[in-house]
Amino acid sequence: MSKPVYKVGDEIRGPVRGITTTRIEWYDSAMLSAATNELRQVGSNIHTDEAFAKSEGFSGVNADGMIMTNWCSEMLVKAFGIHYLERGSLRNKYIKPTNLGVELHVRGRIKEAATGPKGGTLYTLDVWCEDQKGTKLVDGDATVEVV
Amino acid sequence: MLGGYISDLEKGDVFKPVEYVITPFMCSEYAHGCEEQSEYFHSAHNSAGRQIRPPTMIHVDKMRILEANCTKEQRVSGMKGPDARIHFEYHAKHHSPAYVGEKIVVSGHIVDKYMKRGRPYLHYYLEVKTSDGRLVTTYNDLTVLRYKQEGVA
């Protein structure tokens, strides 16, 4: 990958994906598998069990915030490659529950480009996820120094 | 307090560290589960020449350290606590990639615990280093310990 170059105001786009029960189970099962080093299947929790989610005060099952964070991270890997993995950061706030059926759009915008501590270009980005109506569900920011 | 439920943790609690060796399966399965197709996480056939741990796996490290330190609520083992928790904020800073085959050590402590709008919040700080001391990730996390608001029917 050649060195990525952006200017302030440039937008980057991540995936557009529907929130489905299958995707929620893929993530939760993968998290357990990664934690135990063996193939695991998620059980009942607020992300997979409608009755349990309602008993805990939610309107229904909702996606684990880490699904959206991973999709934001995917966008940054595509946009910045190894620079993001070596000298990046990502912050996400889950400001609203992301419910089943939502069409999620992952987006980013370059907010600042300055000289970084390693002498490269330090990009600061707004990063967020919104639904099909443009309502922000996840807010955040990221930094990447490209050297 | 360590050794109880996650909601028993208090400001200043220092976790007993956990360590493990990163396997190809952990990285690939985690990446697969969130539809991340970058070859960095699936094999060594990438520009780094080594399979890399997805940086978001810091959240798995949080689950690992909670499993070791909150023995009444081992979520990875399928145990539940008194209330469902929800993740409110993720903030990871990458200092270097961690590679398959490396042993990593996860340490951390509770920065703060407070009430806001009738809900209890817990602020974690975690650090991941390789066993030879290279800093991989620093991480701040805010979790809501109980979604249902206190005093609200």
Short mmCIF file of C-alpha atoms in Angstrom, two decimals:
data_model
loop_
_atom_site.label_atom_id
_atom_site.label_comp_id
_atom_site.label_asym_id
_atom_site.label_seq_id
_atom_site.Cartn_x
_atom_site.Cartn_y
_atom_site.Cartn_z
CA MET A 1 0.00 0.00 0.00
CA SER A 2 1.38 3.43 -0.94
CA LYS A 3 1.48 6.07 1.78
CA PRO A 4 -2.09 7.33 2.30
CA VAL A 5 -2.54 11.08 1.87
CA TYR A 6 -5.68 12.97 2.88
CA LYS A 7 -6.66 16.59 3.32
CA VAL A 8 -8.87 18.15 5.96
CA GLY A 9 -12.53 17.57 5.09
CA ASP A 10 -11.93 14.36 3.12
CA GLU A 11 -14.45 11.65 3.93
CA ILE A 12 -13.74 7.97 4.23
CA ARG A 13 -16.49 5.37 4.07
CA GLY A 14 -16.75 2.11 5.95
CA PRO A 15 -19.16 -0.73 5.40
CA VAL A 16 -22.94 -0.40 5.12
CA ARG A 17 -24.44 -3.42 6.84
CA GLY A 18 -27.73 -4.52 8.31
CA ILE A 19 -27.90 -5.46 11.97
CA THR A 20 -29.12 -9.05 11.99
CA THR A 21 -29.36 -11.80 14.61
CA THR A 22 -26.81 -13.77 12.60
CA ARG A 23 -24.24 -10.96 12.73
CA ILE A 24 -24.80 -10.47 16.46
CA GLU A 25 -24.24 -14.18 17.06
CA TRP A 26 -21.17 -14.21 14.81
CA TYR A 27 -19.55 -11.48 16.88
CA ASP A 28 -20.47 -12.74 20.33
CA SER A 29 -19.41 -16.30 19.48
CA ALA A 30 -16.12 -15.07 17.97
CA MET A 31 -15.38 -13.02 21.09
CA LEU A 32 -15.83 -16.13 23.27
CA SER A 33 -13.77 -18.24 20.85
CA ALA A 34 -10.93 -15.70 20.89
CA ALA A 35 -11.02 -15.58 24.69
CA THR A 36 -10.82 -19.36 25.07
CA ASN A 37 -8.88 -20.43 21.95
CA GLU A 38 -11.62 -22.90 21.04
CA LEU A 39 -14.75 -22.66 18.92
CA ARG A 40 -17.62 -21.41 21.11
CA GLN A 41 -21.27 -20.52 20.64
CA VAL A 42 -22.84 -17.58 22.46
CA GLY A 43 -25.68 -18.27 24.92
CA SER A 44 -28.40 -16.00 26.29
CA ASN A 45 -27.61 -12.33 26.81
CA ILE A 46 -29.08 -8.89 26.02
CA HIS A 47 -27.79 -9.21 22.45
CA THR A 48 -29.36 -12.60 21.72
CA ASP A 49 -32.34 -13.07 24.04
CA GLU A 50 -35.37 -10.80 23.50
CA ALA A 51 -37.07 -11.63 26.82
CA PHE A 52 -33.88 -11.14 28.80
CA ALA A 53 -33.10 -7.83 27.03
CA LYS A 54 -36.60 -6.55 27.87
CA SER A 55 -36.23 -7.65 31.51
CA GLU A 56 -33.09 -5.48 31.66
CA GLY A 57 -34.89 -2.37 30.41
CA PHE A 58 -34.16 -2.50 26.66
CA SER A 59 -36.86 -2.34 23.98
CA GLY A 60 -35.44 -5.57 22.50
CA VAL A 61 -32.15 -7.18 21.57
CA ASN A 62 -29.44 -4.82 20.42
CA ALA A 63 -26.04 -5.21 18.82
CA ASP A 64 -22.91 -5.43 20.96
CA GLY A 65 -21.11 -2.09 20.62
CA MET A 66 -17.93 -3.90 19.67
CA ILE A 67 -19.54 -4.91 16.36
CA MET A 68 -19.70 -1.26 15.35
CA THR A 69 -16.23 -0.57 16.77
CA ASN A 70 -14.84 -3.41 14.69
CA TRP A 71 -16.51 -1.99 11.58
CA CYS A 72 -14.98 1.43 12.34
CA SER A 73 -11.61 -0.27 12.79
CA GLU A 74 -12.10 -2.07 9.46
CA MET A 75 -12.63 1.30 7.79
CA LEU A 76 -9.40 2.63 9.32
CA VAL A 77 -7.42 -0.46 8.30
CA LYS A 78 -8.63 0.04 4.71
CA ALA A 79 -7.84 3.77 4.75
CA PHE A 80 -4.49 3.72 6.57
CA GLY A 81 -3.22 0.10 6.54
CA ILE A 82 -0.29 -0.71 8.83
CA HIS A 83 0.01 2.94 9.96
CA TYR A 84 -3.26 2.57 11.90
CA LEU A 85 -2.14 -0.72 13.46
CA GLU A 86 1.26 0.69 14.49
CA ARG A 87 0.36 4.22 15.57
CA GLY A 88 -3.41 4.62 15.64
CA SER A 89 -6.15 5.12 18.14
CA LEU A 90 -9.91 4.71 18.08
CA ARG A 91 -12.53 6.00 20.49
CA ASN A 92 -16.21 5.09 20.25
CA LYS A 93 -19.14 6.12 22.40
CA TYR A 94 -22.29 4.02 22.08
CA ILE A 95 -24.76 6.85 22.39
CA LYS A 96 -27.94 4.96 21.43
CA PRO A 97 -28.82 1.25 21.33
CA THR A 98 -28.31 -0.23 17.85
CA ASN A 99 -31.34 -2.43 17.37
CA LEU A 100 -32.11 -5.32 15.07
CA GLY A 101 -33.03 -4.24 11.55
CA VAL A 102 -30.97 -1.06 11.51
CA GLU A 103 -29.00 -0.36 8.31
CA LEU A 104 -25.72 0.85 9.72
CA HIS A 105 -23.44 3.25 7.81
CA VAL A 106 -19.84 3.60 9.05
CA ARG A 107 -18.24 6.94 8.25
CA GLY A 108 -15.20 9.08 8.91
CA ARG A 109 -13.96 12.57 8.11
CA ILE A 110 -10.46 14.08 8.36
CA LYS A 111 -10.63 16.85 10.95
CA GLU A 112 -6.99 17.80 11.25
CA ALA A 113 -3.61 17.01 9.68
CA ALA A 114 -0.51 18.06 11.62
CA THR A 115 3.07 16.97 12.18
CA GLY A 116 3.11 13.99 14.54
CA PRO A 117 5.57 12.93 17.25
CA LYS A 118 7.42 10.62 14.81
CA GLY A 119 7.72 13.39 12.22
CA GLY A 120 4.97 12.02 10.01
CA THR A 121 1.49 13.36 9.32
CA LEU A 122 -0.80 12.94 12.29
CA TYR A 123 -4.40 12.73 11.12
CA THR A 124 -7.30 13.29 13.50
CA LEU A 125 -10.67 12.05 12.30
CA ASP A 126 -14.26 12.13 13.36
CA VAL A 127 -15.58 8.58 13.21
CA TRP A 128 -19.21 7.63 13.59
CA CYS A 129 -21.99 5.16 12.75
CA GLU A 130 -25.45 6.26 11.70
CA ASP A 131 -28.64 4.53 10.71
CA GLN A 132 -30.39 4.75 7.35
CA LYS A 133 -32.08 8.00 8.42
CA GLY A 134 -28.79 9.66 9.40
CA THR A 135 -29.31 9.32 13.16
CA LYS A 136 -25.98 8.93 14.90
CA LEU A 137 -25.82 5.79 17.05
CA VAL A 138 -22.09 5.62 17.69
CA ASP A 139 -19.86 8.67 17.95
CA GLY A 140 -16.10 8.90 18.18
CA ASP A 141 -12.74 9.91 16.84
CA ALA A 142 -9.50 8.38 15.71
CA THR A 143 -5.88 9.34 15.18
CA VAL A 144 -3.30 7.85 12.83
CA GLU A 145 0.25 8.98 12.25
CA VAL A 146 1.43 8.18 8.73
CA VAL A 147 5.22 8.05 8.57
CA MET B 1 -13.22 -5.62 45.54
CA LEU B 2 -11.67 -8.41 43.50
CA GLY B 3 -13.00 -11.96 43.66
CA GLY B 4 -16.70 -11.05 43.53
CA TYR B 5 -19.10 -9.70 40.91
CA ILE B 6 -18.03 -7.10 38.34
CA SER B 7 -20.29 -4.62 40.13
CA ASP B 8 -18.21 -5.21 43.29
CA LEU B 9 -15.14 -3.63 41.69
CA GLU B 10 -14.12 -0.33 43.26
CA LYS B 11 -11.95 2.64 42.34
CA GLY B 12 -8.30 1.72 42.90
CA ASP B 13 -8.71 -2.06 42.52
CA VAL B 14 -5.66 -3.46 40.72
CA PHE B 15 -6.28 -6.55 38.61
CA LYS B 16 -4.20 -9.66 38.85
CA PRO B 17 -2.58 -9.68 35.35
CA VAL B 18 -3.34 -12.38 32.79
CA GLU B 19 -1.00 -13.64 30.11
CA TYR B 20 -1.42 -15.84 27.08
CA VAL B 21 0.19 -16.71 23.75
CA ILE B 22 -1.60 -15.31 20.69
CA THR B 23 -2.68 -18.09 18.32
CA PRO B 24 -3.60 -17.89 14.62
CA PHE B 25 -7.07 -19.17 15.52
CA MET B 26 -7.78 -16.38 18.03
CA CYS B 27 -6.97 -13.65 15.51
CA SER B 28 -8.60 -15.20 12.50
CA GLU B 29 -11.76 -16.30 14.31
CA TYR B 30 -12.22 -12.90 15.92
CA ALA B 31 -11.69 -11.10 12.59
CA HIS B 32 -14.04 -13.56 10.87
CA GLY B 33 -16.73 -12.92 13.49
CA CYS B 34 -16.80 -9.22 12.67
CA GLU B 35 -16.38 -9.65 8.89
CA GLU B 36 -12.90 -8.08 8.87
CA GLN B 37 -11.29 -9.45 5.72
CA SER B 38 -7.89 -7.75 5.90
CA GLU B 39 -5.17 -10.35 5.45
CA TYR B 40 -3.23 -8.76 8.33
CA PHE B 41 -5.46 -10.73 10.71
CA HIS B 42 -5.87 -14.01 8.83
CA SER B 43 -2.36 -15.09 7.80
CA ALA B 44 1.22 -13.94 7.32
CA HIS B 45 0.49 -13.22 3.64
CA ASN B 46 0.43 -9.45 4.09
CA SER B 47 2.87 -6.54 3.94
CA ALA B 48 3.96 -7.06 7.57
CA GLY B 49 4.90 -10.70 6.83
CA ARG B 50 3.29 -11.86 10.09
CA GLN B 51 -0.27 -12.46 11.25
CA ILE B 52 -1.38 -9.58 13.49
CA ARG B 53 -3.79 -9.61 16.41
CA PRO B 54 -6.79 -7.33 15.59
CA PRO B 55 -6.30 -4.23 17.77
CA THR B 56 -9.93 -4.39 18.90
CA MET B 57 -9.12 -7.67 20.67
CA ILE B 58 -8.27 -5.45 23.64
CA HIS B 59 -11.95 -5.96 24.44
CA VAL B 60 -11.37 -9.72 24.59
CA ASP B 61 -8.50 -8.97 26.97
CA LYS B 62 -10.94 -7.07 29.15
CA MET B 63 -13.15 -10.16 29.27
CA ARG B 64 -10.12 -12.32 30.10
CA ILE B 65 -8.98 -10.11 32.97
CA LEU B 66 -12.52 -9.87 34.37
CA GLU B 67 -12.81 -13.66 34.17
CA ALA B 68 -9.67 -14.01 36.29
CA ASN B 69 -10.54 -11.29 38.79
CA CYS B 70 -14.33 -11.45 39.21
CA THR B 71 -14.85 -15.12 39.99
CA LYS B 72 -18.56 -14.83 40.85
CA GLU B 73 -19.36 -13.51 37.39
CA GLN B 74 -17.27 -15.32 34.80
CA ARG B 75 -19.10 -14.23 31.64
CA VAL B 76 -16.83 -16.17 29.28
CA SER B 77 -17.74 -19.32 31.22
CA GLY B 78 -21.44 -18.49 30.88
CA MET B 79 -22.08 -17.04 34.35
CA LYS B 80 -24.35 -14.01 34.78
CA GLY B 81 -24.22 -11.26 37.37
CA PRO B 82 -27.08 -9.47 39.11
CA ASP B 83 -27.61 -7.06 36.16
CA ALA B 84 -26.72 -6.96 32.48
CA ARG B 85 -23.84 -4.58 31.79
CA ILE B 86 -23.54 -2.44 28.69
CA HIS B 87 -20.46 -1.03 27.08
CA PHE B 88 -20.55 2.79 26.88
CA GLU B 89 -17.10 3.86 25.65
CA TYR B 90 -14.14 2.16 23.96
CA HIS B 91 -10.85 4.04 23.63
CA ALA B 92 -7.78 2.13 22.47
CA LYS B 93 -4.38 3.53 21.58
CA HIS B 94 -2.09 1.31 19.53
CA HIS B 95 1.62 1.54 20.36
CA SER B 96 2.75 -1.46 18.31
CA PRO B 97 1.09 -4.49 16.71
CA ALA B 98 1.04 -7.81 18.56
CA TYR B 99 1.81 -10.85 16.44
CA VAL B 100 0.77 -14.48 16.46
CA GLY B 101 3.19 -16.49 18.60
CA GLU B 102 3.92 -13.66 21.01
CA LYS B 103 3.09 -13.97 24.69
CA ILE B 104 1.25 -10.92 25.99
CA VAL B 105 0.53 -9.69 29.48
CA VAL B 106 -2.68 -7.79 30.26
CA SER B 107 -2.74 -5.62 33.38
CA GLY B 108 -4.99 -2.85 34.62
CA HIS B 109 -6.96 -1.17 37.33
CA ILE B 110 -10.24 0.59 38.08
CA VAL B 111 -9.85 4.32 37.52
CA ASP B 112 -13.26 5.38 38.79
CA LYS B 113 -16.76 4.28 39.72
CA TYR B 114 -19.63 6.75 39.82
CA MET B 115 -23.36 7.30 39.35
CA LYS B 116 -24.72 9.36 36.45
CA ARG B 117 -28.43 9.78 35.67
CA GLY B 118 -29.32 6.90 37.97
CA ARG B 119 -26.87 4.47 36.42
CA PRO B 120 -23.57 3.15 37.86
CA TYR B 121 -20.49 3.59 35.62
CA LEU B 122 -17.15 1.80 35.87
CA HIS B 123 -13.99 3.20 34.26
CA TYR B 124 -11.28 0.62 33.49
CA TYR B 125 -7.70 1.22 32.39
CA LEU B 126 -5.89 -1.70 30.76
CA GLU B 127 -2.44 -2.09 29.32
CA VAL B 128 -1.14 -4.82 27.03
CA LYS B 129 2.57 -5.54 26.75
CA THR B 130 4.54 -8.37 25.22
CA SER B 131 6.28 -10.60 27.76
CA ASP B 132 9.57 -8.85 26.89
CA GLY B 133 8.06 -5.47 27.77
CA ARG B 134 7.04 -3.90 24.44
CA LEU B 135 3.92 -1.76 24.85
CA VAL B 136 1.13 -2.90 22.52
CA THR B 137 -2.08 -1.18 23.61
CA THR B 138 -3.33 1.21 26.27
CA TYR B 139 -7.07 1.19 26.78
CA ASN B 140 -9.74 3.15 28.62
CA ASP B 141 -13.22 1.69 28.91
CA LEU B 142 -16.48 2.95 30.37
CA THR B 143 -19.13 0.39 31.22
CA VAL B 144 -22.63 0.91 32.58
CA LEU B 145 -23.07 -1.69 35.29
CA ARG B 146 -26.87 -1.58 35.21
CA TYR B 147 -28.90 -0.21 32.28
CA LYS B 148 -32.13 0.07 34.31
CA GLN B 149 -32.12 3.46 36.02
CA GLU B 150 -32.30 3.61 39.81
CA GLY B 151 -35.65 4.96 40.99
CA VAL B 152 -37.27 4.56 37.56
CA ALA B 153 -39.99 1.93 37.23
#
